[in-house]
mmCIF file of C-alpha atoms in Angstrom:
data_model
loop_
_atom_site.group_PDB
_atom_site.id
_atom_site.type_symbol
_atom_site.label_atom_id
_atom_site.label_comp_id
_atom_site.label_asym_id
_atom_site.label_seq_id
_atom_site.Cartn_x
_atom_site.Cartn_y
_atom_site.Cartn_z
ATOM 1 C CA MET C 254 -24.498 -24.591 2.963
ATOM 2 C CA LEU C 255 -21.237 -23.344 4.469
ATOM 3 C CA GLY C 256 -20.172 -26.948 5.003
ATOM 4 C CA VAL C 257 -19.784 -27.357 1.242
ATOM 5 C CA ALA C 258 -16.600 -25.284 1.544
ATOM 6 C CA MET C 259 -14.980 -28.266 3.286
ATOM 7 C CA VAL C 260 -15.048 -30.326 0.093
ATOM 8 C CA PRO C 261 -12.266 -28.490 -1.837
ATOM 9 C CA ALA C 262 -10.232 -28.257 1.396
ATOM 10 C CA ILE C 263 -10.444 -32.036 1.844
ATOM 11 C CA VAL C 264 -9.496 -32.624 -1.805
ATOM 12 C CA GLN C 265 -6.501 -30.322 -1.391
ATOM 13 C CA LEU C 266 -5.456 -32.091 1.829
ATOM 14 C CA VAL C 267 -5.553 -35.475 0.108
ATOM 15 C CA GLY C 268 -3.520 -34.088 -2.802
ATOM 16 C CA LEU C 269 -0.893 -32.703 -0.422
ATOM 17 C CA LEU C 270 -0.311 -36.205 0.951
ATOM 18 C CA PHE C 271 1.093 -37.192 -2.450
ATOM 19 C CA LEU C 272 3.146 -34.016 -2.947
ATOM 20 C CA PRO C 273 6.924 -34.600 -2.608
ATOM 21 C CA GLU C 274 9.085 -32.357 -0.455
ATOM 22 C CA SER C 275 10.915 -29.538 -2.226
ATOM 23 C CA PRO C 276 14.101 -30.906 -3.873
ATOM 24 C CA LYS C 277 15.810 -27.585 -3.142
ATOM 25 C CA TRP C 278 15.017 -27.857 0.565
ATOM 26 C CA LEU C 279 16.136 -31.492 0.717
ATOM 27 C CA ALA C 280 19.409 -30.692 -1.041
ATOM 28 C CA SER C 281 19.989 -27.707 1.273
ATOM 29 C CA ASN C 282 19.578 -29.986 4.303
ATOM 30 C CA GLY C 283 22.020 -32.676 3.161
ATOM 31 C CA GLN C 284 19.435 -35.161 1.903
ATOM 32 C CA ALA C 285 20.819 -35.632 -1.604
ATOM 33 C CA ALA C 286 19.221 -39.044 -2.228
ATOM 34 C CA ALA C 287 15.779 -37.798 -1.203
ATOM 35 C CA ALA C 288 16.260 -34.673 -3.326
ATOM 36 C CA GLU C 289 17.090 -36.805 -6.375
ATOM 37 C CA GLN C 290 14.017 -38.983 -5.805
ATOM 38 C CA ALA C 291 11.732 -35.920 -5.409
ATOM 39 C CA LEU C 292 13.172 -34.308 -8.539
ATOM 40 C CA ARG C 293 12.656 -37.503 -10.549
ATOM 41 C CA SER C 294 9.002 -37.684 -9.477
ATOM 42 C CA LEU C 295 8.445 -34.064 -10.500
ATOM 43 C CA ARG C 296 10.296 -34.160 -13.815
ATOM 44 C CA GLY C 297 9.813 -37.757 -14.852
ATOM 45 C CA SER C 298 13.510 -37.837 -15.725
ATOM 46 C CA GLU C 299 16.355 -39.979 -14.342
ATOM 47 C CA ASP C 300 19.177 -37.517 -15.112
ATOM 48 C CA VAL C 301 18.979 -35.305 -12.021
ATOM 49 C CA GLU C 302 22.285 -35.877 -10.199
ATOM 50 C CA ALA C 303 23.972 -32.798 -11.715
ATOM 51 C CA ASP C 304 21.017 -30.590 -10.796
ATOM 52 C CA VAL C 305 21.002 -31.792 -7.188
ATOM 53 C CA ALA C 306 24.761 -31.234 -6.938
ATOM 54 C CA GLU C 307 24.286 -27.666 -8.208
ATOM 55 C CA MET C 308 21.525 -27.130 -5.636
ATOM 56 C CA GLN C 309 23.820 -28.304 -2.846
ATOM 57 C CA GLN C 310 26.654 -26.083 -4.025
ATOM 58 C CA ALA C 311 24.403 -23.033 -4.257
ATOM 59 C CA ALA C 312 22.833 -23.728 -0.857
ATOM 60 C CA GLU C 313 26.255 -24.104 0.792
ATOM 61 C CA ALA C 314 27.421 -20.807 -0.682
ATOM 62 C CA GLU C 315 24.207 -18.935 0.142
ATOM 63 C CA SER C 316 24.258 -20.195 3.739
ATOM 64 C CA LYS C 317 27.390 -18.113 4.355
ATOM 65 C CA LEU C 318 25.324 -14.948 3.973
ATOM 66 C CA GLN C 319 22.404 -13.687 6.078
ATOM 67 C CA SER C 320 19.041 -13.079 4.408
ATOM 68 C CA TRP C 321 19.198 -9.330 4.944
ATOM 69 C CA THR C 322 22.699 -9.252 3.480
ATOM 70 C CA LEU C 323 21.281 -10.541 0.204
ATOM 71 C CA LEU C 324 18.986 -7.524 0.011
ATOM 72 C CA ARG C 325 22.044 -5.398 -0.771
ATOM 73 C CA SER C 326 22.266 -7.187 -4.101
ATOM 74 C CA PRO C 327 20.710 -5.220 -7.019
ATOM 75 C CA GLY C 328 19.664 -8.514 -8.592
ATOM 76 C CA VAL C 329 17.766 -9.633 -5.492
ATOM 77 C CA ARG C 330 16.070 -6.251 -5.145
ATOM 78 C CA ALA C 331 15.022 -6.520 -8.807
ATOM 79 C CA GLU C 332 13.518 -9.936 -8.078
ATOM 80 C CA LEU C 333 11.554 -8.497 -5.167
ATOM 81 C CA ARG C 334 10.305 -5.567 -7.255
ATOM 82 C CA LEU C 335 9.174 -7.961 -9.953
ATOM 83 C CA GLY C 336 7.498 -10.428 -7.595
ATOM 84 C CA LEU C 337 5.673 -7.780 -5.555
ATOM 85 C CA GLY C 338 4.783 -5.757 -8.643
ATOM 86 C CA LEU C 339 3.192 -8.735 -10.413
ATOM 87 C CA GLN C 340 0.982 -9.480 -7.415
ATOM 88 C CA ILE C 341 -0.096 -5.848 -7.118
ATOM 89 C CA LEU C 342 -0.791 -5.654 -10.842
ATOM 90 C CA GLN C 343 -2.880 -8.820 -10.707
ATOM 91 C CA GLN C 344 -5.301 -7.166 -8.288
ATOM 92 C CA LEU C 345 -5.255 -3.726 -9.948
ATOM 93 C CA GLY C 346 -6.668 -5.453 -13.032
ATOM 94 C CA GLY C 347 -9.973 -5.630 -11.130
ATOM 95 C CA ILE C 348 -10.355 -9.417 -11.017
ATOM 96 C CA ASN C 349 -11.767 -9.682 -7.518
ATOM 97 C CA THR C 350 -14.210 -6.831 -8.017
ATOM 98 C CA VAL C 351 -15.830 -9.132 -10.583
ATOM 99 C CA MET C 352 -15.648 -12.204 -8.325
ATOM 100 C CA TYR C 353 -16.863 -10.392 -5.184
ATOM 101 C CA TYR C 354 -19.403 -8.038 -6.714
ATOM 102 C CA THR C 355 -21.022 -10.175 -9.414
ATOM 103 C CA PRO C 356 -24.521 -9.548 -7.922
ATOM 104 C CA ALA C 357 -23.856 -5.794 -7.803
ATOM 105 C CA ILE C 358 -22.545 -5.791 -11.386
ATOM 106 C CA LEU C 359 -25.632 -7.696 -12.537
ATOM 107 C CA GLU C 360 -27.817 -5.147 -10.770
ATOM 108 C CA LEU C 361 -25.772 -2.389 -12.366
ATOM 109 C CA ALA C 362 -26.428 -4.043 -15.724
ATOM 110 C CA GLY C 363 -30.160 -3.848 -15.049
ATOM 111 C CA PHE C 364 -30.976 -7.469 -14.146
ATOM 112 C CA ARG C 365 -33.961 -7.711 -11.806
ATOM 113 C CA ASP C 366 -35.087 -11.342 -12.124
ATOM 114 C CA ASN C 367 -33.549 -13.290 -9.231
ATOM 115 C CA ARG C 368 -33.509 -16.625 -11.067
ATOM 116 C CA THR C 369 -31.716 -15.156 -14.074
ATOM 117 C CA ALA C 370 -29.276 -13.282 -11.845
ATOM 118 C CA LEU C 371 -28.474 -16.471 -9.904
ATOM 119 C CA LEU C 372 -27.789 -18.450 -13.070
ATOM 120 C CA VAL C 373 -25.682 -15.684 -14.576
ATOM 121 C CA ALA C 374 -23.726 -15.291 -11.318
ATOM 122 C CA MET C 375 -22.461 -18.876 -11.738
ATOM 123 C CA LEU C 376 -20.772 -18.059 -15.047
ATOM 124 C CA PRO C 377 -17.777 -16.067 -13.702
ATOM 125 C CA ALA C 378 -16.637 -18.910 -11.440
ATOM 126 C CA ALA C 379 -17.037 -21.461 -14.238
ATOM 127 C CA VAL C 380 -15.146 -19.372 -16.811
ATOM 128 C CA ASN C 381 -12.412 -18.551 -14.299
ATOM 129 C CA SER C 382 -11.951 -22.235 -13.431
ATOM 130 C CA VAL C 383 -11.724 -23.366 -17.060
ATOM 131 C CA GLY C 384 -9.342 -20.529 -17.921
ATOM 132 C CA THR C 385 -7.068 -21.383 -14.999
ATOM 133 C CA LEU C 386 -6.864 -25.010 -16.147
ATOM 134 C CA ILE C 387 -5.892 -23.800 -19.619
ATOM 135 C CA GLY C 388 -3.210 -21.598 -18.071
ATOM 136 C CA MET C 389 -1.803 -24.549 -16.094
ATOM 137 C CA TRP C 390 -1.657 -26.541 -19.332
ATOM 138 C CA GLN C 391 0.032 -23.800 -21.350
ATOM 139 C CA ILE C 392 2.368 -22.132 -18.843
ATOM 140 C CA ASP C 393 5.308 -24.452 -19.596
ATOM 141 C CA LYS C 394 4.553 -24.652 -23.313
ATOM 142 C CA CYS C 395 4.166 -20.919 -23.973
ATOM 143 C CA GLY C 396 6.457 -19.641 -21.225
ATOM 144 C CA ARG C 397 5.657 -17.235 -18.383
ATOM 145 C CA ARG C 398 6.443 -14.031 -20.241
ATOM 146 C CA LYS C 399 4.524 -14.809 -23.442
ATOM 147 C CA LEU C 400 1.494 -16.171 -21.574
ATOM 148 C CA LEU C 401 1.312 -13.162 -19.259
ATOM 149 C CA LEU C 402 1.744 -10.542 -21.982
ATOM 150 C CA GLY C 403 -0.813 -12.287 -24.199
ATOM 151 C CA SER C 404 -3.257 -12.474 -21.307
ATOM 152 C CA MET C 405 -2.768 -8.792 -20.447
ATOM 153 C CA ALA C 406 -3.300 -7.713 -24.065
ATOM 154 C CA CYS C 407 -6.614 -9.580 -24.126
ATOM 155 C CA VAL C 408 -7.566 -8.171 -20.700
ATOM 156 C CA ILE C 409 -7.020 -4.613 -21.963
ATOM 157 C CA VAL C 410 -9.279 -5.267 -24.952
ATOM 158 C CA ALA C 411 -11.921 -6.979 -22.787
ATOM 159 C CA LEU C 412 -11.985 -4.178 -20.194
ATOM 160 C CA THR C 413 -12.266 -1.578 -22.952
ATOM 161 C CA LEU C 414 -15.207 -3.474 -24.491
ATOM 162 C CA LEU C 415 -16.794 -3.973 -21.076
ATOM 163 C CA GLY C 416 -16.616 -0.241 -20.385
ATOM 164 C CA TYR C 417 -18.102 0.455 -23.834
ATOM 165 C CA ALA C 418 -20.937 -2.016 -23.161
ATOM 166 C CA PHE C 419 -21.766 -0.120 -19.965
ATOM 167 C CA HIS C 420 -21.565 3.140 -21.921
ATOM 168 C CA LEU C 421 -24.114 1.837 -24.444
ATOM 169 C CA ALA C 422 -26.359 0.624 -21.631
ATOM 170 C CA GLU C 423 -26.197 3.980 -19.842
ATOM 171 C CA ALA C 424 -27.227 5.769 -23.063
ATOM 172 C CA ASP C 425 -30.036 3.273 -23.696
ATOM 173 C CA SER C 426 -31.855 3.641 -20.367
ATOM 174 C CA PRO C 427 -35.647 4.125 -20.389
ATOM 175 C CA PRO C 428 -37.006 7.681 -20.186
ATOM 176 C CA VAL C 429 -38.827 9.297 -17.299
ATOM 177 C CA ALA C 430 -42.480 9.846 -18.216
ATOM 178 C CA VAL C 431 -43.595 13.463 -18.401
ATOM 179 C CA GLY C 432 -46.369 14.595 -16.085
ATOM 180 C CA THR C 433 -46.088 11.631 -13.700
ATOM 181 C CA ALA C 434 -45.551 11.373 -9.964
ATOM 182 C CA SER C 435 -41.802 11.939 -10.290
ATOM 183 C CA THR C 436 -40.308 13.839 -7.364
ATOM 184 C CA CYS C 437 -36.712 13.837 -8.622
ATOM 185 C CA PRO C 438 -36.401 15.700 -11.942
ATOM 186 C CA ALA C 439 -34.446 13.698 -14.561
ATOM 187 C CA PRO C 440 -34.905 12.965 -18.274
ATOM 188 C CA ASP C 441 -34.087 9.239 -18.059
ATOM 189 C CA CYS C 442 -33.225 6.372 -15.733
ATOM 190 C CA SER C 443 -29.443 6.792 -15.994
ATOM 191 C CA THR C 444 -29.580 10.474 -15.008
ATOM 192 C CA CYS C 445 -32.031 9.623 -12.251
ATOM 193 C CA LEU C 446 -29.644 7.131 -10.638
ATOM 194 C CA HIS C 447 -26.636 9.440 -11.031
ATOM 195 C CA GLN C 448 -28.573 11.942 -8.921
ATOM 196 C CA ALA C 449 -28.820 9.304 -6.165
ATOM 197 C CA CYS C 450 -32.556 8.882 -6.815
ATOM 198 C CA THR C 451 -34.624 5.748 -7.501
ATOM 199 C CA PHE C 452 -36.107 4.866 -10.886
ATOM 200 C CA CYS C 453 -39.432 3.012 -10.833
ATOM 201 C CA GLY C 454 -39.798 0.933 -14.001
ATOM 202 C CA SER C 455 -42.505 -1.339 -15.319
ATOM 203 C CA ALA C 456 -42.264 -5.010 -14.381
ATOM 204 C CA ASP C 457 -43.924 -6.041 -17.652
ATOM 205 C CA ASP C 458 -41.962 -3.781 -20.002
ATOM 206 C CA PRO C 459 -38.619 -2.727 -18.434
ATOM 207 C CA MET C 460 -37.862 -0.303 -21.306
ATOM 208 C CA ALA C 461 -41.125 1.595 -20.889
ATOM 209 C CA ALA C 462 -41.087 5.111 -19.422
ATOM 210 C CA GLY C 463 -41.055 5.189 -15.636
ATOM 211 C CA ILE C 464 -40.857 7.678 -12.805
ATOM 212 C CA CYS C 465 -37.943 9.080 -10.787
ATOM 213 C CA ILE C 466 -38.393 9.508 -7.046
ATOM 214 C CA ALA C 467 -36.209 10.418 -4.069
ATOM 215 C CA ALA C 468 -34.167 7.546 -2.683
ATOM 216 C CA LYS C 469 -36.153 7.330 0.570
ATOM 217 C CA GLU C 470 -39.518 7.107 -1.184
ATOM 218 C CA GLN C 471 -41.355 3.950 -2.240
ATOM 219 C CA CYS C 472 -42.431 3.225 -5.808
ATOM 220 C CA PRO C 473 -46.145 4.001 -6.029
ATOM 221 C CA ALA C 474 -48.565 1.143 -6.609
ATOM 222 C CA THR C 475 -50.909 1.528 -9.581
ATOM 223 C CA ALA C 476 -53.760 -0.567 -10.894
ATOM 224 C CA GLU C 477 -52.378 -0.462 -14.436
ATOM 225 C CA GLN C 478 -48.891 -1.807 -13.810
ATOM 226 C CA GLN C 479 -46.466 -3.048 -11.176
ATOM 227 C CA LEU C 480 -43.390 -0.883 -10.712
ATOM 228 C CA HIS C 481 -39.940 -2.177 -9.720
ATOM 229 C CA PRO C 482 -37.315 0.066 -8.060
ATOM 230 C CA TYR C 483 -33.919 0.428 -9.767
ATOM 231 C CA THR C 484 -31.220 1.888 -7.537
ATOM 232 C CA SER C 485 -27.913 0.781 -9.113
ATOM 233 C CA GLY C 486 -28.446 0.091 -12.804
ATOM 234 C CA CYS C 487 -31.078 0.684 -15.452
ATOM 235 C CA PRO C 488 -32.856 -1.704 -17.818
ATOM 236 C CA SER C 489 -31.227 -1.770 -21.221
ATOM 237 C CA HIS C 490 -31.108 -3.663 -24.500
ATOM 238 C CA TYR C 491 -27.379 -4.214 -23.888
ATOM 239 C CA ASN C 492 -27.570 -6.242 -20.643
ATOM 240 C CA TRP C 493 -26.402 -9.453 -22.292
ATOM 241 C CA LEU C 494 -23.606 -7.599 -24.079
ATOM 242 C CA ILE C 495 -22.312 -6.612 -20.638
ATOM 243 C CA ILE C 496 -22.441 -10.239 -19.496
ATOM 244 C CA GLY C 497 -20.671 -11.374 -22.661
ATOM 245 C CA THR C 498 -17.801 -8.893 -22.306
ATOM 246 C CA LEU C 499 -17.563 -9.739 -18.597
ATOM 247 C CA MET C 500 -17.047 -13.408 -19.485
ATOM 248 C CA LEU C 501 -14.524 -12.349 -22.142
ATOM 249 C CA TYR C 502 -12.585 -10.467 -19.466
ATOM 250 C CA LEU C 503 -12.490 -13.514 -17.196
ATOM 251 C CA ALA C 504 -11.482 -15.771 -20.081
ATOM 252 C CA ALA C 505 -8.612 -13.369 -20.867
ATOM 253 C CA PHE C 506 -7.487 -12.952 -17.253
ATOM 254 C CA SER C 507 -7.574 -16.488 -15.877
ATOM 255 C CA PRO C 508 -4.983 -18.277 -18.103
ATOM 256 C CA GLY C 509 -2.195 -15.701 -17.653
ATOM 257 C CA MET C 510 -2.725 -12.949 -15.103
ATOM 258 C CA GLY C 511 -4.165 -15.515 -12.710
ATOM 259 C CA PRO C 512 -1.420 -18.170 -12.373
ATOM 260 C CA VAL C 513 1.717 -16.498 -13.771
ATOM 261 C CA PRO C 514 2.388 -14.053 -10.866
ATOM 262 C CA TRP C 515 2.280 -16.966 -8.425
ATOM 263 C CA ALA C 516 4.492 -19.164 -10.630
ATOM 264 C CA VAL C 517 7.092 -16.413 -11.082
ATOM 265 C CA ASN C 518 7.179 -15.667 -7.352
ATOM 266 C CA ALA C 519 7.829 -19.343 -6.634
ATOM 267 C CA GLU C 520 10.989 -19.473 -8.756
ATOM 268 C CA ILE C 521 12.813 -16.129 -8.755
ATOM 269 C CA TYR C 522 14.074 -15.746 -5.166
ATOM 270 C CA PRO C 523 17.278 -17.151 -3.615
ATOM 271 C CA VAL C 524 16.598 -20.005 -1.213
ATOM 272 C CA GLN C 525 17.242 -17.870 1.879
ATOM 273 C CA LEU C 526 14.721 -15.250 0.760
ATOM 274 C CA ARG C 527 12.100 -17.576 -0.681
ATOM 275 C CA GLY C 528 9.890 -17.507 2.406
ATOM 276 C CA LEU C 529 10.326 -13.761 2.917
ATOM 277 C CA GLY C 530 9.804 -12.936 -0.763
ATOM 278 C CA GLY C 531 6.793 -15.190 -1.187
ATOM 279 C CA GLY C 532 5.214 -13.907 2.018
ATOM 280 C CA ALA C 533 5.779 -10.271 1.062
ATOM 281 C CA ALA C 534 4.286 -10.878 -2.391
ATOM 282 C CA ALA C 535 1.193 -12.563 -0.933
ATOM 283 C CA THR C 536 0.800 -9.690 1.538
ATOM 284 C CA CYS C 537 0.948 -7.151 -1.279
ATOM 285 C CA ASN C 538 -1.642 -9.178 -3.172
ATOM 286 C CA TRP C 539 -4.129 -9.185 -0.308
ATOM 287 C CA ILE C 540 -3.571 -5.542 0.633
ATOM 288 C CA THR C 541 -4.171 -4.467 -2.971
ATOM 289 C CA ASN C 542 -7.153 -6.800 -3.104
ATOM 290 C CA ALA C 543 -8.648 -5.030 -0.081
ATOM 291 C CA VAL C 544 -7.997 -1.561 -1.526
ATOM 292 C CA VAL C 545 -9.503 -2.385 -4.934
ATOM 293 C CA SER C 546 -12.506 -4.137 -3.388
ATOM 294 C CA GLN C 547 -13.230 -1.282 -1.007
ATOM 295 C CA THR C 548 -13.016 1.370 -3.719
ATOM 296 C CA PHE C 549 -15.032 -0.446 -6.415
ATOM 297 C CA LEU C 550 -18.498 0.711 -5.357
ATOM 298 C CA THR C 551 -17.202 4.262 -4.808
ATOM 299 C CA LEU C 552 -15.748 4.287 -8.333
ATOM 300 C CA ILE C 553 -19.044 2.978 -9.708
ATOM 301 C CA GLN C 554 -20.897 5.780 -7.947
ATOM 302 C CA HIS C 555 -18.628 8.538 -9.293
ATOM 303 C CA LEU C 556 -17.445 7.159 -12.661
ATOM 304 C CA GLY C 557 -20.253 4.778 -13.549
ATOM 305 C CA GLY C 558 -19.683 1.287 -14.904
ATOM 306 C CA SER C 559 -18.058 2.537 -18.096
ATOM 307 C CA GLY C 560 -15.578 4.878 -16.395
ATOM 308 C CA THR C 561 -14.625 2.302 -13.753
ATOM 309 C CA PHE C 562 -13.736 -0.458 -16.202
ATOM 310 C CA TRP C 563 -11.988 1.964 -18.541
ATOM 311 C CA LEU C 564 -9.856 2.999 -15.548
ATOM 312 C CA TYR C 565 -8.936 -0.657 -14.971
ATOM 313 C CA ALA C 566 -8.066 -0.927 -18.690
ATOM 314 C CA VAL C 567 -5.647 2.026 -18.415
ATOM 315 C CA ILE C 568 -4.000 0.446 -15.350
ATOM 316 C CA ALA C 569 -3.652 -2.865 -17.207
ATOM 317 C CA LEU C 570 -2.094 -1.072 -20.193
ATOM 318 C CA ALA C 571 0.483 0.655 -17.983
ATOM 319 C CA GLY C 572 1.162 -2.674 -16.271
ATOM 320 C CA ALA C 573 1.688 -4.452 -19.592
ATOM 321 C CA VAL C 574 4.335 -1.903 -20.577
ATOM 322 C CA TRP C 575 6.126 -2.461 -17.253
ATOM 323 C CA VAL C 576 5.932 -6.271 -17.586
ATOM 324 C CA TYR C 577 7.365 -6.079 -21.124
ATOM 325 C CA PHE C 578 10.568 -4.470 -19.805
ATOM 326 C CA ALA C 579 10.769 -6.046 -16.330
ATOM 327 C CA LEU C 580 9.906 -9.730 -16.790
ATOM 328 C CA PRO C 581 12.514 -12.028 -18.390
ATOM 329 C CA GLU C 582 11.558 -15.494 -19.569
ATOM 330 C CA THR C 583 12.314 -18.076 -16.846
ATOM 331 C CA ASN C 584 10.608 -21.075 -18.428
ATOM 332 C CA GLY C 585 12.704 -24.252 -18.363
ATOM 333 C CA MET C 586 15.394 -22.753 -16.112
ATOM 334 C CA SER C 587 16.602 -24.218 -12.852
ATOM 335 C CA LEU C 588 16.376 -22.023 -9.764
ATOM 336 C CA GLU C 589 20.129 -21.442 -9.960
ATOM 337 C CA GLU C 590 19.912 -20.389 -13.617
ATOM 338 C CA VAL C 591 17.160 -17.901 -12.730
ATOM 339 C CA GLN C 592 19.481 -16.341 -10.146
ATOM 340 C CA ASP C 593 22.283 -16.113 -12.714
ATOM 341 C CA LEU C 594 19.877 -14.461 -15.166
ATOM 342 C CA PHE C 595 18.894 -11.673 -12.786
ATOM 343 C CA HIS C 596 22.376 -11.052 -11.445
ATOM 344 C CA ALA C 597 23.879 -10.987 -14.926
ATOM 345 C CA LYS C 598 21.202 -8.548 -16.076
ATOM 346 C CA PHE C 599 21.937 -6.143 -13.244
ATOM 347 C CA GLY C 600 25.701 -6.702 -13.339
ATOM 348 C CA ASP C 601 26.260 -7.176 -9.622
ATOM 349 C CA GLY C 602 27.961 -10.575 -9.842
ATOM 350 C CA SER C 603 26.212 -11.738 -6.692
ATOM 351 C CA ARG C 604 26.116 -15.388 -7.628
ATOM 352 C CA LEU C 605 29.856 -15.300 -8.310
ATOM 353 C CA MET C 606 30.438 -13.715 -4.914
ATOM 354 C CA LEU C 607 28.267 -16.344 -3.259
ATOM 355 C CA GLN C 608 30.277 -19.156 -4.788
ATOM 356 C CA GLN C 609 33.676 -17.538 -4.177
ATOM 357 C CA PRO C 610 34.178 -18.561 -0.501
ATOM 358 C CA ALA C 611 33.889 -22.270 -1.363
ATOM 359 C CA SER C 612 36.682 -22.003 -3.956
ATOM 360 C CA VAL C 613 38.897 -19.966 -1.616
ATOM 361 C CA GLU C 614 38.662 -22.617 1.102
ATOM 362 C CA GLU C 615 40.009 -25.231 -1.285
ATOM 363 C CA GLU C 616 43.295 -23.351 -1.760
ATOM 364 C CA PRO C 617 46.208 -24.685 0.328
#
């Protein structure tokens, strides 16, 4: 089964064989003709000579400064804050808790049937894939800023609804039968699980009254009915509402919050800091991913499903406010124009300083 993972890797390898070298890199290394050819294949346009000349001029000027020297520029530091912040925000939205813990979320929602859980677990990957394709189609039409802000607004709504769906499910849990073999006093399933106990519910009628026992005990066997243990989530009439809002969240996240942080990080840094900036952003993404993934089950235990996803909604709201003020629109700009945009915004004139030595050398 693990061998199936080779298939997308092979497809990606074959695709890379047809990927042209970066025009910026070619121009920076004196290969103007190759840079023009690569740019034509990417843009589908013949008028690229002026762009390649600008790339060469910018690369020649930037080569006179060391990478760490560029970090003194307020514009470059703003680019790094934006790039790293977008990657951190992407993970704080809770996306990989859904992708990693789909079985746990389904159990939290009260699903016990393995066949149903397996089929439902396929939905997040399918919705995420379709949404990402839509984002790739729209990112140049809508622009990075508009697509990301629209995606975040929908994510906030979806997370709020997802938390409310869990809240309804928690209030709808089956009661604990009075006068039964319960060893852990609780009025209903939800309270039983919050006390770190196990709820034993009917296999035939999940919403029927059950019993609450200590976590280390086994559900008693009876001649009248078969009892199933519930340790994470309770049966509820709102299980499919939870699944629906979960899919809504993925549909909102994948077109904008998924691809835009990576696209922005690929185009905002000066050529000498592109490797450092992109690497730092990816590192922040994976570190935040690890932190969010490791804390998800703890948050579920202390805040419940509703509180956890409402917390993610608050983080997404704060992030949307930051993105509104921090992210300029870079759609349709060359890499050099993006640099001018940031340096003009922060008033440091760095691009002018970078180009100054070339003009000085021309003076007699």
